[in-house]
Amino acid sequence: MNGLFIGGEWLPGSAGEFDVENPADRTVIGQVADGGPADATAAVDAAAAALPGWSAMPPRQRSEILRRTYELMIRDIEELTALISAENGKSLSDARGEVTYAAEFFRWFAEEGVRTGGDYGVSPAGGTRTVVTHKPVGIAALVTPWNFPAAMATRKIAPALAAGCTVVLKPASETPLTALAVTHLLVEAGVPDGVVNLVPTTDASAVVSTWMADARVRKISFTGSTGIGRVLLKQAADRVVNSSMELGGNAPLVVTEDADLDAAVAGAMIAKFRGGGQACTAANRFYVHADVADAFTAKLGAEVEKLTVGPATEGSQIGPLISAKAVDGVAALVDSAVAAGARISHRADIPDSKGYYFPPTVLVDVPADADLVTTEIFGPVAPIVTWTDEAEMLRLVNASEFGLAAYVFAGELQRAMRIGEAIDAGMIGINRGLVSDPSAPFGGMKQSGLGREGARAGLDEFTETQYLSIDWP
C-alpha cells in the first residue's frame, strides 16, 4: 500500500494523496497518502507505545530483524533499483549501487548493535565504583532527502533501531515510494508494530514542526539543506533535542602536478557525475595545477562527451535532474560563470525529451569567486580553476563555509595526505572519488552539519550515556 504507516497499519493521509512523478519524462508513476499534523502526532503516539518493548528487547533479537531486512533488500534488489530509477531518475547502475549501499547499513548495524559496550572504573578518590552504560535516546524523528531515497533512510533507521529507539520518518515528497518499499521489508522482517512509522507529506514544515514541538520526540536526524537545518536546530534548541544534521556541501577536488591523470579523471567522473552530480558529497569545484590543467581537462572532457544521458530504462549513464527548478538553477550558475569569463570546453548531448535534463558540462577559465564555484551546484557541471601555489590553493579550498567532503589526487601519497589533512572537511578521498562507507563516520565540519552517520559513531548518535555511582566502602 502507498499509505501512511502508523502503529503497524497502512492508513490514508489526512490531506488526501499526492502524485509522484518520474523526472525522466514527467509522467505520474503513483499516488501516495499525504500526511498532516494529526498524522504526525499519531505516529509519535505509536512510537511511544512501542518504545518500552523495543528498547527492552535483547540486542541480539533486534539484530536478527535488521539482518533479515538486509537479506530482503538484497533479495529485492532489482525491484528496488527500478523503483529508485523511476522516482529519482538516476541510472540503473547508480540505483543498483545505492540499494547495495543502503542494505549494508542494516547488516552493519545488525552486527554493531550487539556490541553494547560500557565501562567500569574505580573512583580515584576511592569509596565508589562507576558503571557506565548507554541507553536509547528515545523516539527519533528522521527526515530524509530525495537524492538517495533508500540509503538516506536506512542510514538513519538502522542505527536508531539497533540502539533501541523507535522512529517516525518523513521521506522527501519527490521520492516517497522507496521509503514505502523499505518499510514493507522491515515489516516482513518482523519489526513490531509502532517501531517504524512513516508519514509522507507535501507539507514537510507542518509535519516536522509537530514532531519538534512534541516533548516525546528526543532526537532529530536530518539530511538536507543548510538553511532548513538551521531552522530545525533553532526548534531543537527550544527543547534541547539531541540533533544530527547532514547538511550542504561544496566539495573541492584537487589535482596536483604529479598526479596520475588517468586515475584522477576516473575518480573525478565518479565524484562529480555519479547520480548526475546530485549528491552532497559531489565534487563541486576542481582545483587543477596549471602545469597539467590542459591535459586533465582534455581527458576529463573526452569522458564527459561520451556520457549517455537519458531515461534509466534506455541504459543511460546519466539521468535527469529532479525538477525543472533544479535545471533552471544549474543553468543560471553556468550562465553566470560564462558571463564572468568562463568558457564551456566540453559538453555531452541530452535527449529531446520532456524530462528535466541538463547536459554534463566542463568549464575552464572559471574565476575562483564565481557563483558556480562558491555555490553547491547539485548538477553535472565541473568548473575548473587552475593554481600554482599550494598555500593559495588551500586558502581558496578552505574559504567555503561548507566542509563535508573533499578529494585529493597526487602522485606522492605523503603530499596527498598532507593536503587532505589541511582541508577543513569531514571526509577526504585520497586518490579515489568515493568516500562513503557504512563502516566509516559520515559527516562534515563547519556549515555542513553536526554528528556522524555510519560506523560506531552512527550508533552512538542514538544513545544517551548514563553512569551508576555505586557506594563501595
PDB file of C-alpha atoms in Angstrom, residues 336-449:
ATOM      1  CA  SER A 336      26.668  33.494 -14.698  1.00  0.00           C
ATOM      2  CA  ALA A 337      30.124  31.898 -14.888  1.00  0.00           C
ATOM      3  CA  VAL A 338      30.276  32.296 -18.667  1.00  0.00           C
ATOM      4  CA  ALA A 339      29.286  35.940 -18.323  1.00  0.00           C
ATOM      5  CA  ALA A 340      32.188  36.342 -15.877  1.00  0.00           C
ATOM      6  CA  GLY A 341      34.705  34.924 -18.351  1.00  0.00           C
ATOM      7  CA  ALA A 342      34.448  31.137 -18.031  1.00  0.00           C
ATOM      8  CA  ARG A 343      34.350  29.006 -21.161  1.00  0.00           C
ATOM      9  CA  ILE A 344      32.492  25.753 -21.837  1.00  0.00           C
ATOM     10  CA  SER A 345      35.138  23.339 -23.106  1.00  0.00           C
ATOM     11  CA  HIS A 346      33.193  20.078 -23.281  1.00  0.00           C
ATOM     12  CA  ARG A 347      29.573  19.040 -23.138  1.00  0.00           C
ATOM     13  CA  ALA A 348      27.537  15.852 -23.554  1.00  0.00           C
ATOM     14  CA  ASP A 349      24.360  15.582 -25.576  1.00  0.00           C
ATOM     15  CA  ILE A 350      20.936  15.376 -23.945  1.00  0.00           C
ATOM     16  CA  PRO A 351      17.784  13.792 -25.366  1.00  0.00           C
ATOM     17  CA  ASP A 352      14.936  15.732 -26.891  1.00  0.00           C
ATOM     18  CA  SER A 353      12.567  14.973 -24.049  1.00  0.00           C
ATOM     19  CA  LYS A 354      10.089  16.450 -21.609  1.00  0.00           C
ATOM     20  CA  GLY A 355      12.366  15.261 -18.809  1.00  0.00           C
ATOM     21  CA  TYR A 356      14.450  17.510 -16.593  1.00  0.00           C
ATOM     22  CA  TYR A 357      17.789  17.098 -18.343  1.00  0.00           C
ATOM     23  CA  PHE A 358      20.920  19.205 -18.141  1.00  0.00           C
ATOM     24  CA  PRO A 359      23.992  18.361 -20.235  1.00  0.00           C
ATOM     25  CA  PRO A 360      27.103  17.183 -18.381  1.00  0.00           C
ATOM     26  CA  THR A 361      29.460  20.125 -18.801  1.00  0.00           C
ATOM     27  CA  VAL A 362      33.102  21.081 -18.224  1.00  0.00           C
ATOM     28  CA  LEU A 363      34.102  24.738 -17.894  1.00  0.00           C
ATOM     29  CA  VAL A 364      37.575  26.281 -17.918  1.00  0.00           C
ATOM     30  CA  ASP A 365      38.915  29.754 -17.137  1.00  0.00           C
ATOM     31  CA  VAL A 366      36.462  29.866 -14.245  1.00  0.00           C
ATOM     32  CA  PRO A 367      37.019  32.751 -11.798  1.00  0.00           C
ATOM     33  CA  ALA A 368      37.761  31.433  -8.317  1.00  0.00           C
ATOM     34  CA  ASP A 369      34.999  33.613  -6.869  1.00  0.00           C
ATOM     35  CA  ALA A 370      32.319  32.685  -9.425  1.00  0.00           C
ATOM     36  CA  ASP A 371      28.947  31.615  -8.024  1.00  0.00           C
ATOM     37  CA  LEU A 372      29.491  28.334  -9.865  1.00  0.00           C
ATOM     38  CA  VAL A 373      32.457  27.716  -7.555  1.00  0.00           C
ATOM     39  CA  THR A 374      31.107  29.083  -4.295  1.00  0.00           C
ATOM     40  CA  THR A 375      27.581  27.599  -4.566  1.00  0.00           C
ATOM     41  CA  GLU A 376      26.621  23.925  -4.296  1.00  0.00           C
ATOM     42  CA  ILE A 377      25.744  23.074  -7.909  1.00  0.00           C
ATOM     43  CA  PHE A 378      23.792  19.826  -7.466  1.00  0.00           C
ATOM     44  CA  GLY A 379      24.146  19.068 -11.160  1.00  0.00           C
ATOM     45  CA  PRO A 380      26.546  17.524 -13.717  1.00  0.00           C
ATOM     46  CA  VAL A 381      28.850  20.531 -14.109  1.00  0.00           C
ATOM     47  CA  ALA A 382      32.616  20.597 -13.490  1.00  0.00           C
ATOM     48  CA  PRO A 383      34.173  24.081 -13.155  1.00  0.00           C
ATOM     49  CA  ILE A 384      37.978  24.043 -13.365  1.00  0.00           C
ATOM     50  CA  VAL A 385      40.097  26.585 -11.505  1.00  0.00           C
ATOM     51  CA  THR A 386      43.868  26.468 -12.009  1.00  0.00           C
ATOM     52  CA  TRP A 387      46.534  27.002  -9.360  1.00  0.00           C
ATOM     53  CA  THR A 388      50.308  27.130  -8.964  1.00  0.00           C
ATOM     54  CA  ASP A 389      50.826  27.940  -5.285  1.00  0.00           C
ATOM     55  CA  GLU A 390      49.735  25.222  -2.868  1.00  0.00           C
ATOM     56  CA  ALA A 391      49.171  27.570   0.049  1.00  0.00           C
ATOM     57  CA  GLU A 392      46.932  29.831  -2.032  1.00  0.00           C
ATOM     58  CA  MET A 393      45.031  26.823  -3.360  1.00  0.00           C
ATOM     59  CA  LEU A 394      44.369  25.641   0.183  1.00  0.00           C
ATOM     60  CA  ARG A 395      43.218  29.110   1.154  1.00  0.00           C
ATOM     61  CA  LEU A 396      40.633  29.015  -1.646  1.00  0.00           C
ATOM     62  CA  VAL A 397      39.610  25.461  -0.780  1.00  0.00           C
ATOM     63  CA  ASN A 398      39.009  26.363   2.870  1.00  0.00           C
ATOM     64  CA  ALA A 399      37.304  29.688   2.136  1.00  0.00           C
ATOM     65  CA  SER A 400      33.960  27.896   1.779  1.00  0.00           C
ATOM     66  CA  GLU A 401      31.530  27.880   4.698  1.00  0.00           C
ATOM     67  CA  PHE A 402      30.980  24.175   3.973  1.00  0.00           C
ATOM     68  CA  GLY A 403      33.202  21.265   4.902  1.00  0.00           C
ATOM     69  CA  LEU A 404      31.580  17.942   4.093  1.00  0.00           C
ATOM     70  CA  ALA A 405      33.815  16.118   1.598  1.00  0.00           C
ATOM     71  CA  ALA A 406      36.938  16.756  -0.480  1.00  0.00           C
ATOM     72  CA  TYR A 407      39.081  14.819  -2.948  1.00  0.00           C
ATOM     73  CA  VAL A 408      42.839  14.953  -3.485  1.00  0.00           C
ATOM     74  CA  PHE A 409      44.720  13.363  -6.380  1.00  0.00           C
ATOM     75  CA  ALA A 410      48.505  13.461  -6.090  1.00  0.00           C
ATOM     76  CA  GLY A 411      51.381  11.251  -7.169  1.00  0.00           C
ATOM     77  CA  GLU A 412      53.077  11.243  -3.785  1.00  0.00           C
ATOM     78  CA  LEU A 413      50.912   9.752  -1.052  1.00  0.00           C
ATOM     79  CA  GLN A 414      52.548  11.782   1.715  1.00  0.00           C
ATOM     80  CA  ARG A 415      51.755  15.005  -0.145  1.00  0.00           C
ATOM     81  CA  ALA A 416      48.189  13.880  -0.822  1.00  0.00           C
ATOM     82  CA  MET A 417      47.674  13.164   2.861  1.00  0.00           C
ATOM     83  CA  ARG A 418      49.271  16.466   3.883  1.00  0.00           C
ATOM     84  CA  ILE A 419      46.903  18.366   1.592  1.00  0.00           C
ATOM     85  CA  GLY A 420      43.960  16.274   2.777  1.00  0.00           C
ATOM     86  CA  GLU A 421      44.727  16.948   6.428  1.00  0.00           C
ATOM     87  CA  ALA A 422      44.925  20.679   5.697  1.00  0.00           C
ATOM     88  CA  ILE A 423      41.409  20.754   4.234  1.00  0.00           C
ATOM     89  CA  ASP A 424      38.567  21.614   6.599  1.00  0.00           C
ATOM     90  CA  ALA A 425      36.220  18.769   5.669  1.00  0.00           C
ATOM     91  CA  GLY A 426      34.908  15.722   7.451  1.00  0.00           C
ATOM     92  CA  MET A 427      35.714  13.227   4.695  1.00  0.00           C
ATOM     93  CA  ILE A 428      38.662  13.235   2.308  1.00  0.00           C
ATOM     94  CA  GLY A 429      39.038  10.920  -0.671  1.00  0.00           C
ATOM     95  CA  ILE A 430      42.736  10.315  -1.337  1.00  0.00           C
ATOM     96  CA  ASN A 431      43.281   9.244  -4.954  1.00  0.00           C
ATOM     97  CA  ARG A 432      39.710   7.967  -5.125  1.00  0.00           C
ATOM     98  CA  GLY A 433      36.373   9.524  -5.990  1.00  0.00           C
ATOM     99  CA  LEU A 434      34.150   7.784  -3.453  1.00  0.00           C
ATOM    100  CA  VAL A 435      34.223   8.386   0.291  1.00  0.00           C
ATOM    101  CA  SER A 436      31.017   6.848   1.668  1.00  0.00           C
ATOM    102  CA  ASP A 437      31.091   3.527   3.510  1.00  0.00           C
ATOM    103  CA  PRO A 438      28.782   2.163   6.243  1.00  0.00           C
ATOM    104  CA  SER A 439      31.809   1.362   8.402  1.00  0.00           C
ATOM    105  CA  ALA A 440      33.094   4.957   8.271  1.00  0.00           C
ATOM    106  CA  PRO A 441      31.741   8.007  10.164  1.00  0.00           C
ATOM    107  CA  PHE A 442      29.966  10.098   7.506  1.00  0.00           C
ATOM    108  CA  GLY A 443      29.648  13.789   8.342  1.00  0.00           C
ATOM    109  CA  GLY A 444      31.064  17.251   7.920  1.00  0.00           C
ATOM    110  CA  MET A 445      32.573  20.321   9.525  1.00  0.00           C
ATOM    111  CA  LYS A 446      31.516  23.966   9.620  1.00  0.00           C
ATOM    112  CA  GLN A 447      28.101  24.594   8.000  1.00  0.00           C
ATOM    113  CA  SER A 448      27.948  21.028   6.672  1.00  0.00           C
ATOM    114  CA  GLY A 449      26.411  19.680   9.836  1.00  0.00           C
TER     115      GLY A 449
END
